[in-house]
Amino acid sequence: MKIIIIGGSGTIGRSVSEHLSRKHRIIIAGRTSGDVTVDLVDSASIEAMFASTGPVDAVVCIAGEAKWAPFGDLTEEDYYIGIKSKLMGQVNLVRVGVSHISDGGSFTLTTGILADDPVEMTTSAAMVNGAIHSFVKAAALELTNGLRVNAVSSGLVKDAVDKYETYFPGHNPIPMDKVVNGYIRSIEGKDNGQIIRIYDN
Ligand SMILES: NC(=O)c1ccc[n+]([C@@H]2O[C@H](COP(=O)([O-])OP(=O)(O)OC[C@H]3O[C@@H](n4cnc5c(N)ncnc54)[C@H](OP(=O)(O)O)[C@@H]3O)[C@@H](O)[C@H]2O)c1
């Protein structure tokens, strides 16, 4: 398969890219690096990315940001960071991507455990993750030509513990190979409209 991975150079993305590259042709997209650059917050940039890659068999997004801050400090503009990047960035990847993906292709989006088990400072990030879960379930009902869409929702990955551990007291970090398998399941399996949860509660 020809697979584009937005965020394919990131902490999770580079492991997923490395694994998938053993069997598939991988195109890495990122904001500042990769085979092609794209800014998820700009749907014209998403259009340009697909124009440069040509048709693909799978679209994987392991990118998107949201503002982390105490609830009392979050401004309206702060919420729009997550809405424009992680939420609408991924929605637009599917909305635009349906015209650039082969029949039977798949979209795999990324959310996270905060949708189900938020921690302090994540009102915006948790909200956005939950919205993506609802989007995936609803969009899957209407995709045509055998297209599929799923989200991988993992807990804090072991490789990111140094950065985020203090925000997740008592959470068991998830080994990267389990997270990678969530993406493999979505791309190579037949799931559609699924939230693939990789948690260790
Ligand atoms: N790390 C975890 O434990 C964990 C757990 C569950 C869910 N998640 C979610 O998984 C996703 C990836 O996490 P990560 O830890 O791998 O992040 P990361 O190491 O910061 O990597 C993020 C990647 O996404 C790209 N990116 C960011 N904003 C972008 C934009 N607007 N347009 C295009 N590309 C963009 C970055 O490109 P540049 O470097 O060029 O900016 C980078 O390649 C995030 O949405 C995160 O919330 C992470």
mmCIF file of C-alpha atoms and ligand atoms in Angstrom:
data_model
loop_
_atom_site.group_PDB
_atom_site.id
_atom_site.type_symbol
_atom_site.label_atom_id
_atom_site.label_comp_id
_atom_site.label_asym_id
_atom_site.label_seq_id
_atom_site.Cartn_x
_atom_site.Cartn_y
_atom_site.Cartn_z
ATOM 1 C CA MET A 1 0.000 0.000 0.000
ATOM 2 C CA LYS A 2 0.981 3.613 -0.498
ATOM 3 C CA ILE A 3 0.483 5.204 2.915
ATOM 4 C CA ILE A 4 0.824 8.839 3.950
ATOM 5 C CA ILE A 5 1.587 9.420 7.631
ATOM 6 C CA ILE A 6 1.053 12.962 8.861
ATOM 7 C CA GLY A 7 3.237 13.333 11.947
ATOM 8 C CA GLY A 8 5.358 10.405 10.767
ATOM 9 C CA SER A 9 8.501 11.949 12.295
ATOM 10 C CA GLY A 10 7.030 12.396 15.779
ATOM 11 C CA THR A 11 7.451 10.275 18.894
ATOM 12 C CA ILE A 12 4.707 7.795 17.960
ATOM 13 C CA GLY A 13 4.840 8.516 14.228
ATOM 14 C CA ARG A 14 8.424 7.438 13.685
ATOM 15 C CA SER A 15 7.787 4.017 15.278
ATOM 16 C CA VAL A 16 4.626 3.517 13.227
ATOM 17 C CA SER A 17 6.449 4.647 10.052
ATOM 18 C CA GLU A 18 9.399 2.358 10.702
ATOM 19 C CA HIS A 19 7.123 -0.647 11.229
ATOM 20 C CA LEU A 20 4.883 0.036 8.219
ATOM 21 C CA SER A 21 7.851 0.711 5.916
ATOM 22 C CA ARG A 22 8.769 -2.989 6.097
ATOM 23 C CA LYS A 23 5.691 -3.868 4.007
ATOM 24 C CA HIS A 24 4.412 -0.645 2.494
ATOM 25 C CA ARG A 25 5.512 2.480 0.636
ATOM 26 C CA ILE A 26 5.500 5.288 3.218
ATOM 27 C CA ILE A 27 5.239 9.029 2.623
ATOM 28 C CA ILE A 28 5.984 11.075 5.736
ATOM 29 C CA ALA A 29 4.303 14.450 6.130
ATOM 30 C CA GLY A 30 5.013 16.991 8.841
ATOM 31 C CA ARG A 31 4.748 20.657 9.556
ATOM 32 C CA THR A 32 8.494 21.273 9.259
ATOM 33 C CA SER A 33 10.006 18.022 7.949
ATOM 34 C CA GLY A 34 9.260 14.877 5.977
ATOM 35 C CA ASP A 35 8.779 13.953 2.315
ATOM 36 C CA VAL A 36 6.039 16.559 2.081
ATOM 37 C CA THR A 37 5.124 19.437 4.404
ATOM 38 C CA VAL A 38 1.597 20.226 5.539
ATOM 39 C CA ASP A 39 -0.042 22.336 8.189
ATOM 40 C CA LEU A 40 -3.142 20.569 9.477
ATOM 41 C CA VAL A 41 -4.780 23.836 10.530
ATOM 42 C CA ASP A 42 -4.963 24.958 6.891
ATOM 43 C CA SER A 43 -7.213 22.910 4.598
ATOM 44 C CA ALA A 44 -5.577 24.497 1.523
ATOM 45 C CA SER A 45 -2.302 23.015 2.758
ATOM 46 C CA ILE A 46 -4.005 19.601 3.066
ATOM 47 C CA GLU A 47 -5.282 19.948 -0.528
ATOM 48 C CA ALA A 48 -1.747 20.821 -1.671
ATOM 49 C CA MET A 49 -0.306 17.817 0.169
ATOM 50 C CA PHE A 50 -2.647 15.394 -1.612
ATOM 51 C CA ALA A 51 -2.017 17.132 -4.951
ATOM 52 C CA SER A 52 1.711 16.472 -4.522
ATOM 53 C CA THR A 53 1.398 12.836 -3.401
ATOM 54 C CA GLY A 54 -1.246 11.673 -5.856
ATOM 55 C CA PRO A 55 -3.719 8.956 -4.799
ATOM 56 C CA VAL A 56 -2.909 6.976 -1.642
ATOM 57 C CA ASP A 57 -4.281 3.755 -0.150
ATOM 58 C CA ALA A 58 -4.214 4.840 3.485
ATOM 59 C CA VAL A 59 -4.064 8.139 5.372
ATOM 60 C CA VAL A 60 -2.686 8.048 8.911
ATOM 61 C CA CYS A 61 -2.626 11.104 11.157
ATOM 62 C CA ILE A 62 -0.436 11.021 14.264
ATOM 63 C CA ALA A 63 -0.363 14.785 14.711
ATOM 64 C CA GLY A 64 -2.427 17.600 16.100
ATOM 65 C CA GLU A 65 -2.155 19.882 19.085
ATOM 66 C CA ALA A 66 -4.332 21.274 21.853
ATOM 67 C CA LYS A 67 -3.585 23.740 24.641
ATOM 68 C CA TRP A 68 -2.950 22.254 28.077
ATOM 69 C CA ALA A 69 -3.740 24.663 30.942
ATOM 70 C CA PRO A 70 -5.885 24.871 34.082
ATOM 71 C CA PHE A 71 -9.583 25.209 33.256
ATOM 72 C CA GLY A 72 -9.713 28.665 34.838
ATOM 73 C CA ASP A 73 -6.905 29.947 32.609
ATOM 74 C CA LEU A 74 -8.151 28.646 29.254
ATOM 75 C CA THR A 75 -9.403 31.470 27.049
ATOM 76 C CA GLU A 76 -11.795 31.065 24.131
ATOM 77 C CA GLU A 77 -8.800 31.440 21.790
ATOM 78 C CA ASP A 78 -6.964 28.681 23.664
ATOM 79 C CA TYR A 79 -9.815 26.258 22.902
ATOM 80 C CA TYR A 80 -9.602 27.154 19.203
ATOM 81 C CA ILE A 81 -6.006 25.854 19.102
ATOM 82 C CA GLY A 82 -7.203 22.283 19.644
ATOM 83 C CA ILE A 83 -10.361 22.758 17.607
ATOM 84 C CA LYS A 84 -8.415 24.032 14.572
ATOM 85 C CA SER A 85 -5.430 21.664 14.863
ATOM 86 C CA LYS A 86 -6.251 18.269 16.343
ATOM 87 C CA LEU A 87 -10.013 18.289 15.667
ATOM 88 C CA MET A 88 -10.637 20.111 12.371
ATOM 89 C CA GLY A 89 -7.172 19.202 11.078
ATOM 90 C CA GLN A 90 -8.117 15.530 11.261
ATOM 91 C CA VAL A 91 -11.708 16.107 10.126
ATOM 92 C CA ASN A 92 -10.381 18.002 7.096
ATOM 93 C CA LEU A 93 -7.925 15.197 6.324
ATOM 94 C CA VAL A 94 -10.906 12.870 5.919
ATOM 95 C CA ARG A 95 -13.189 15.450 4.288
ATOM 96 C CA VAL A 96 -10.559 16.389 1.681
ATOM 97 C CA GLY A 97 -8.899 12.974 1.611
ATOM 98 C CA VAL A 98 -11.946 11.074 0.296
ATOM 99 C CA SER A 99 -11.160 12.565 -3.127
ATOM 100 C CA HIS A 100 -7.539 11.378 -3.006
ATOM 101 C CA ILE A 101 -7.768 7.846 -1.569
ATOM 102 C CA SER A 102 -8.233 4.563 -3.420
ATOM 103 C CA ASP A 103 -11.441 2.544 -3.093
ATOM 104 C CA GLY A 104 -11.209 0.337 0.000
ATOM 105 C CA GLY A 105 -8.722 2.726 1.603
ATOM 106 C CA SER A 106 -8.569 3.719 5.249
ATOM 107 C CA PHE A 107 -8.198 6.782 7.429
ATOM 108 C CA THR A 108 -6.584 6.322 10.843
ATOM 109 C CA LEU A 109 -6.817 9.277 13.214
ATOM 110 C CA THR A 110 -5.203 9.782 16.625
ATOM 111 C CA THR A 111 -6.896 10.780 19.870
ATOM 112 C CA GLY A 112 -5.824 9.601 23.336
ATOM 113 C CA ILE A 113 -6.878 8.354 26.747
ATOM 114 C CA LEU A 114 -7.959 11.863 27.806
ATOM 115 C CA ALA A 115 -11.235 11.347 25.920
ATOM 116 C CA ASP A 116 -12.210 8.702 28.496
ATOM 117 C CA ASP A 117 -9.997 9.467 31.495
ATOM 118 C CA PRO A 118 -9.029 13.156 31.534
ATOM 119 C CA VAL A 119 -6.428 14.478 33.945
ATOM 120 C CA GLU A 120 -5.971 18.020 35.240
ATOM 121 C CA MET A 121 -5.236 20.745 32.680
ATOM 122 C CA THR A 122 -6.780 18.821 29.788
ATOM 123 C CA THR A 123 -10.266 20.317 29.413
ATOM 124 C CA SER A 124 -9.501 21.351 25.839
ATOM 125 C CA ALA A 125 -7.458 18.289 24.830
ATOM 126 C CA ALA A 126 -10.027 15.880 26.315
ATOM 127 C CA MET A 127 -12.898 17.702 24.603
ATOM 128 C CA VAL A 128 -11.221 17.546 21.218
ATOM 129 C CA ASN A 129 -10.413 13.832 21.574
ATOM 130 C CA GLY A 130 -14.029 13.078 22.474
ATOM 131 C CA ALA A 131 -15.282 15.049 19.471
ATOM 132 C CA ILE A 132 -13.023 13.037 17.154
ATOM 133 C CA HIS A 133 -14.435 9.802 18.573
ATOM 134 C CA SER A 134 -17.967 10.950 17.712
ATOM 135 C CA PHE A 135 -16.824 12.100 14.261
ATOM 136 C CA VAL A 136 -15.273 8.697 13.510
ATOM 137 C CA LYS A 137 -18.398 6.782 14.506
ATOM 138 C CA ALA A 138 -20.700 9.038 12.476
ATOM 139 C CA ALA A 139 -18.495 9.443 9.379
ATOM 140 C CA ALA A 140 -18.016 5.674 9.131
ATOM 141 C CA LEU A 141 -21.762 5.297 8.534
ATOM 142 C CA GLU A 142 -21.580 7.396 5.373
ATOM 143 C CA LEU A 143 -18.234 6.638 3.758
ATOM 144 C CA THR A 144 -18.640 5.003 0.350
ATOM 145 C CA ASN A 145 -16.449 2.883 -1.967
ATOM 146 C CA GLY A 146 -15.312 0.626 0.886
ATOM 147 C CA LEU A 147 -13.530 3.458 2.701
ATOM 148 C CA ARG A 148 -12.985 3.068 6.436
ATOM 149 C CA VAL A 149 -12.152 5.442 9.289
ATOM 150 C CA ASN A 150 -10.922 4.621 12.813
ATOM 151 C CA ALA A 151 -9.162 6.387 15.666
ATOM 152 C CA VAL A 152 -6.321 5.018 17.768
ATOM 153 C CA SER A 153 -6.640 6.188 21.357
ATOM 154 C CA SER A 154 -3.667 5.271 23.519
ATOM 155 C CA GLY A 155 -2.564 6.040 27.025
ATOM 156 C CA LEU A 156 0.723 7.796 27.729
ATOM 157 C CA VAL A 157 3.349 5.970 25.677
ATOM 158 C CA LYS A 158 6.542 4.838 27.390
ATOM 159 C CA ASP A 159 8.664 6.908 25.005
ATOM 160 C CA ALA A 160 6.924 10.127 26.141
ATOM 161 C CA VAL A 161 7.086 9.462 29.891
ATOM 162 C CA ASP A 162 9.872 11.992 30.516
ATOM 163 C CA LYS A 163 7.736 14.759 28.989
ATOM 164 C CA TYR A 164 4.310 13.977 30.481
ATOM 165 C CA GLU A 165 4.712 11.687 33.516
ATOM 166 C CA THR A 166 3.818 14.352 36.098
ATOM 167 C CA TYR A 167 0.461 14.961 34.373
ATOM 168 C CA PHE A 168 -0.541 11.274 34.618
ATOM 169 C CA PRO A 169 -0.093 10.182 38.237
ATOM 170 C CA GLY A 170 -0.490 6.440 38.611
ATOM 171 C CA HIS A 171 -1.010 5.753 34.907
ATOM 172 C CA ASN A 172 0.783 2.722 33.481
ATOM 173 C CA PRO A 173 2.801 3.810 30.418
ATOM 174 C CA ILE A 174 1.993 1.898 27.240
ATOM 175 C CA PRO A 175 4.803 0.070 25.389
ATOM 176 C CA MET A 176 5.279 1.477 21.884
ATOM 177 C CA ASP A 177 4.767 -1.891 20.173
ATOM 178 C CA LYS A 178 1.204 -2.031 21.551
ATOM 179 C CA VAL A 179 0.502 1.465 20.236
ATOM 180 C CA VAL A 180 1.966 0.585 16.829
ATOM 181 C CA ASN A 181 -0.301 -2.459 16.703
ATOM 182 C CA GLY A 182 -3.346 -0.195 17.085
ATOM 183 C CA TYR A 183 -2.394 1.527 13.839
ATOM 184 C CA ILE A 184 -1.649 -1.788 12.085
ATOM 185 C CA ARG A 185 -5.058 -3.078 13.109
ATOM 186 C CA SER A 186 -6.787 -0.037 11.638
ATOM 187 C CA ILE A 187 -4.763 0.014 8.400
ATOM 188 C CA GLU A 188 -4.399 -3.687 7.589
ATOM 189 C CA GLY A 189 -7.564 -4.993 9.287
ATOM 190 C CA LYS A 190 -11.217 -4.408 8.471
ATOM 191 C CA ASP A 191 -12.319 -2.235 11.406
ATOM 192 C CA ASN A 192 -14.527 0.718 10.541
ATOM 193 C CA GLY A 193 -15.931 3.384 12.854
ATOM 194 C CA GLN A 194 -13.897 1.957 15.734
ATOM 195 C CA ILE A 195 -12.086 3.673 18.564
ATOM 196 C CA ILE A 196 -9.093 1.393 19.040
ATOM 197 C CA ARG A 197 -8.280 1.881 22.706
ATOM 198 C CA ILE A 198 -4.776 0.982 23.914
ATOM 199 C CA TYR A 199 -5.073 1.553 27.652
ATOM 200 C CA ASP A 200 -3.644 -0.188 30.686
ATOM 201 C CA ASN A 201 -6.034 0.658 33.513
HETATM 202 N N1 LIG B 1 2.854 10.856 23.284
HETATM 203 C C1 LIG B 1 1.867 10.217 23.895
HETATM 204 O O1 LIG B 1 2.030 9.575 24.942
HETATM 205 C C2 LIG B 1 0.501 10.245 23.282
HETATM 206 C C3 LIG B 1 -0.499 9.418 23.789
HETATM 207 C C4 LIG B 1 -1.770 9.440 23.219
HETATM 208 C C5 LIG B 1 -2.026 10.296 22.158
HETATM 209 N N2 LIG B 1 -1.047 11.101 21.689
HETATM 210 C C6 LIG B 1 -1.346 11.984 20.552
HETATM 211 O O2 LIG B 1 -0.619 11.509 19.435
HETATM 212 C C7 LIG B 1 -0.261 12.611 18.604
HETATM 213 C C8 LIG B 1 1.264 12.555 18.377
HETATM 214 O O3 LIG B 1 1.910 12.591 19.625
HETATM 215 P P1 LIG B 1 3.505 12.534 19.712
HETATM 216 O O4 LIG B 1 3.841 12.409 21.160
HETATM 217 O O5 LIG B 1 4.048 11.537 18.746
HETATM 218 O O6 LIG B 1 3.841 14.032 19.232
HETATM 219 P P2 LIG B 1 5.219 14.682 18.748
HETATM 220 O O7 LIG B 1 6.397 13.850 19.115
HETATM 221 O O8 LIG B 1 5.172 16.100 19.197
HETATM 222 O O9 LIG B 1 5.107 14.641 17.152
HETATM 223 C C9 LIG B 1 4.071 15.328 16.513
HETATM 224 C C10 LIG B 1 4.242 15.255 15.007
HETATM 225 O O10 LIG B 1 3.120 15.913 14.407
HETATM 226 C C11 LIG B 1 3.551 16.942 13.527
HETATM 227 N N3 LIG B 1 2.605 18.064 13.624
HETATM 228 C C12 LIG B 1 2.238 18.745 14.727
HETATM 229 N N4 LIG B 1 1.353 19.709 14.415
HETATM 230 C C13 LIG B 1 1.172 19.620 13.075
HETATM 231 C C14 LIG B 1 0.399 20.357 12.152
HETATM 232 N N5 LIG B 1 -0.372 21.389 12.534
HETATM 233 N N6 LIG B 1 0.435 20.007 10.852
HETATM 234 C C15 LIG B 1 1.206 18.963 10.444
HETATM 235 N N7 LIG B 1 1.965 18.228 11.272
HETATM 236 C C16 LIG B 1 1.956 18.574 12.574
HETATM 237 C C17 LIG B 1 4.929 17.318 14.015
HETATM 238 O O11 LIG B 1 5.670 17.878 12.955
HETATM 239 P P3 LIG B 1 6.787 19.009 13.241
HETATM 240 O O12 LIG B 1 7.769 18.391 14.196
HETATM 241 O O13 LIG B 1 7.341 19.258 11.892
HETATM 242 O O14 LIG B 1 6.035 20.178 13.853
HETATM 243 C C18 LIG B 1 5.479 15.956 14.483
HETATM 244 O O15 LIG B 1 5.981 15.216 13.386
HETATM 245 C C19 LIG B 1 -0.723 13.885 19.323
HETATM 246 O O16 LIG B 1 -1.959 14.312 18.788
HETATM 247 C C20 LIG B 1 -0.905 13.425 20.758
HETATM 248 O O17 LIG B 1 -1.898 14.158 21.442
HETATM 249 C C21 LIG B 1 0.212 11.089 22.209
#
